[in-house]
PDB file of C-alpha atoms in Angstrom:
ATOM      1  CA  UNK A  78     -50.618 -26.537 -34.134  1.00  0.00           C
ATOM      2  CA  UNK A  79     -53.276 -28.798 -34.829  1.00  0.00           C
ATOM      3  CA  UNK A  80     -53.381 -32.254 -35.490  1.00  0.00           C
ATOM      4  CA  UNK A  81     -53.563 -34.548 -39.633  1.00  0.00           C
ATOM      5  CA  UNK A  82     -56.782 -35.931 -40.454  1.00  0.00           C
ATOM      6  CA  UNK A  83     -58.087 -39.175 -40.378  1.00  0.00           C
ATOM      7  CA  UNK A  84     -59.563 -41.174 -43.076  1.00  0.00           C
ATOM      8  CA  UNK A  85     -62.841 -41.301 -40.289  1.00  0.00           C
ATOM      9  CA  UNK A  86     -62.445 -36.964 -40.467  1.00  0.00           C
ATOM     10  CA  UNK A  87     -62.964 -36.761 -43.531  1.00  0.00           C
ATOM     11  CA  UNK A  88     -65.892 -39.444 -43.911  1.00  0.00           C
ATOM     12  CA  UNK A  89     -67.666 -37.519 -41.280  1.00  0.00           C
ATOM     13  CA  UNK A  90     -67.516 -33.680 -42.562  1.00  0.00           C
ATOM     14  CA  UNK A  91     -64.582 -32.973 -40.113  1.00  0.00           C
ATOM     15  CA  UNK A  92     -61.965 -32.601 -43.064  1.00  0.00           C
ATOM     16  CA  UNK A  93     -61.820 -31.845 -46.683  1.00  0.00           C
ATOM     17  CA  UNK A  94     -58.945 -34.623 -47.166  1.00  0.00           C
ATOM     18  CA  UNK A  95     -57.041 -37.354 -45.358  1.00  0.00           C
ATOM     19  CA  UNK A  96     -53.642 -38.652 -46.305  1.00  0.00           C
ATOM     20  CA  UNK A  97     -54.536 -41.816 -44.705  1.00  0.00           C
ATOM     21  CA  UNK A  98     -51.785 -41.654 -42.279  1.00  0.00           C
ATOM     22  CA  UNK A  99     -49.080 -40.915 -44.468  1.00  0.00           C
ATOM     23  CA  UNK A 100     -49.284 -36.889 -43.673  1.00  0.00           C
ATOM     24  CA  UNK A 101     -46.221 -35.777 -42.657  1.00  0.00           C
ATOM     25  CA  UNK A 102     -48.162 -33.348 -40.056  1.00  0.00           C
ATOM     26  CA  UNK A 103     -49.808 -30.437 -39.659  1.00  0.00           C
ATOM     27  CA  UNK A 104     -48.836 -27.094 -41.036  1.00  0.00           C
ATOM     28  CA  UNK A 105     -48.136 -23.969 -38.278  1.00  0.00           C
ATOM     29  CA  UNK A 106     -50.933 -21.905 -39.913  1.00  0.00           C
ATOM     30  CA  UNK A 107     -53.684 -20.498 -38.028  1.00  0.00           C
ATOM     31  CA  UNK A 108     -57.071 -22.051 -38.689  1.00  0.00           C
ATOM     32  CA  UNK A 109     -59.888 -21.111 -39.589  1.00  0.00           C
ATOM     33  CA  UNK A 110     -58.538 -18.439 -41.821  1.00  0.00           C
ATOM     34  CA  UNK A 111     -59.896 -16.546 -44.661  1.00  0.00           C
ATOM     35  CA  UNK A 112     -58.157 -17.135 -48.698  1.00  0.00           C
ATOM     36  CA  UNK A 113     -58.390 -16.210 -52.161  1.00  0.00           C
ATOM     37  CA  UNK A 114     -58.267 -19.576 -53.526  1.00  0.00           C
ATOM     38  CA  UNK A 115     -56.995 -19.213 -57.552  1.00  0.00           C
ATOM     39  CA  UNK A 116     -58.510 -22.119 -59.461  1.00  0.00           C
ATOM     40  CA  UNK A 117     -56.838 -23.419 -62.723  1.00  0.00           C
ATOM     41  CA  UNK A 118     -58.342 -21.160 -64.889  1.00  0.00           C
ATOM     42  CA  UNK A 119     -57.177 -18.136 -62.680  1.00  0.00           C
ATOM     43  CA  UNK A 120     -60.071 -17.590 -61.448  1.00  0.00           C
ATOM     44  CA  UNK A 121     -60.226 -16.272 -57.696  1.00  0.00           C
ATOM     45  CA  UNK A 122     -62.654 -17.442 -55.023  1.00  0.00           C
ATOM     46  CA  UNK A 123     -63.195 -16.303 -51.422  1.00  0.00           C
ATOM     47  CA  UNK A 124     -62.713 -19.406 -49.020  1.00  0.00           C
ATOM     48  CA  UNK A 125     -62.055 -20.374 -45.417  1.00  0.00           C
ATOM     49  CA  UNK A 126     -58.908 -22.341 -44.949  1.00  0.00           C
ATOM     50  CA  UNK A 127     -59.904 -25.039 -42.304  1.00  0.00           C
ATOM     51  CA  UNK A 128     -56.779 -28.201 -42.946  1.00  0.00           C
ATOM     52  CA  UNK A 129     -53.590 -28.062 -44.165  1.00  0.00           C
ATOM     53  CA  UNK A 130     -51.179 -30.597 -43.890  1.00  0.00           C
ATOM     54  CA  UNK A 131     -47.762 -31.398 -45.195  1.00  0.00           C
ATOM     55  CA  UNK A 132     -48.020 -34.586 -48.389  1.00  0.00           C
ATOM     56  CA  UNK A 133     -44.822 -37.369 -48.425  1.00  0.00           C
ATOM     57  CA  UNK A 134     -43.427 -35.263 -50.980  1.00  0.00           C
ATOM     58  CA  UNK A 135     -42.950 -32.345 -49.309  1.00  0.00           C
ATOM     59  CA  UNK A 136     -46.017 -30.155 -50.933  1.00  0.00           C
ATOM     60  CA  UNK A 137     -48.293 -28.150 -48.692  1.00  0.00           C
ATOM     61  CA  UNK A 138     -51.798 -29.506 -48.840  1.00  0.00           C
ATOM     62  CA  UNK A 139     -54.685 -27.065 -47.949  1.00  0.00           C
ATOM     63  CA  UNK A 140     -58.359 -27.771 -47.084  1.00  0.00           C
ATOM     64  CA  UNK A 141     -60.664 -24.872 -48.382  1.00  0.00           C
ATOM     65  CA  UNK A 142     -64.418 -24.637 -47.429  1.00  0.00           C
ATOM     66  CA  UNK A 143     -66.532 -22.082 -49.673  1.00  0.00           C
ATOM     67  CA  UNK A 144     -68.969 -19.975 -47.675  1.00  0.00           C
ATOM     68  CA  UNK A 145     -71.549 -22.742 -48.556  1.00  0.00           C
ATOM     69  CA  UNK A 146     -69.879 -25.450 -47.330  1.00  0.00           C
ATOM     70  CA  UNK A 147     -68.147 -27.032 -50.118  1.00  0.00           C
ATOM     71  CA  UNK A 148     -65.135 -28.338 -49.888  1.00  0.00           C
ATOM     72  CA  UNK A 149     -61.734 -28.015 -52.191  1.00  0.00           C
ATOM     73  CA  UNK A 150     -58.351 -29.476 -52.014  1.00  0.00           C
ATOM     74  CA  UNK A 151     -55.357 -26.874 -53.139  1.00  0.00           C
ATOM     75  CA  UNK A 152     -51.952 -26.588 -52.605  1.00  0.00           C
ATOM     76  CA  UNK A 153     -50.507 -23.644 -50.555  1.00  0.00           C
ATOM     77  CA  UNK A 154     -49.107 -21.899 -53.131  1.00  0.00           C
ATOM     78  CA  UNK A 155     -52.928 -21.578 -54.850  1.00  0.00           C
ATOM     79  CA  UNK A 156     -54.184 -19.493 -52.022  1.00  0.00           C
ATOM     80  CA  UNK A 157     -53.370 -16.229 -50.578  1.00  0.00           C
ATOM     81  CA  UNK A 158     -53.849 -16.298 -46.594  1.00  0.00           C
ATOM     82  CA  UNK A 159     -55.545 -13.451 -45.656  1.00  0.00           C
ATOM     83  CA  UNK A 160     -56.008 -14.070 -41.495  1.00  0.00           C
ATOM     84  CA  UNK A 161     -58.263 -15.018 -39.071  1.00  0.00           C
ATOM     85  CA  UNK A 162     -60.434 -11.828 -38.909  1.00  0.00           C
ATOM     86  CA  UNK A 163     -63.195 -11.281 -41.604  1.00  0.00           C
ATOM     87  CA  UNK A 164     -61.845  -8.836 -44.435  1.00  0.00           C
ATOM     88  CA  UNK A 165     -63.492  -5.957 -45.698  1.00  0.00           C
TER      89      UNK A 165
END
């Protein structure tokens, strides 16, 4: 298990998010993985989980990088882990 993000993390590329210290920790999920991310409108997006963290309140945070590089915050229940080898 990996370790939370820093505020310093994120400012240099390193993270999508930081909880400035108030993470609760990291998440036992192997990364980098591959997701459908669903956005708000339902839509579904092919991303690379690469963070996830547990918030204050108990929700699972999730870092998402699209395969250009941008980043997107989601919570865990938004994506559908698909594991660490390229699908198909």
């Amino acid at each position: 298990m990996g370790r939370t993000a820093t505020v310093e993390d994120a400012k240099k590329g390193n993270a999508t998010f930081s909880m400035d210290g108030k993470s609760q920790g990291a998440l036992p999920i192997a990364i980098p993985q591959y997701v459908w991310w669903t956005d708000e409108t339902g839509s579904k997006h092919p991303m690379i989980l690469v963070q996830a963290e547990l918030a204050p309140d108990g929700t699972k945070i999730v870092g998402l990088r699209d395969f250009g590089g941008e980043g997107t915050v989601a919570t865990l229940l938004e994506v559908e882990l698909l594991g660490t080898k390229k699908p198909n």
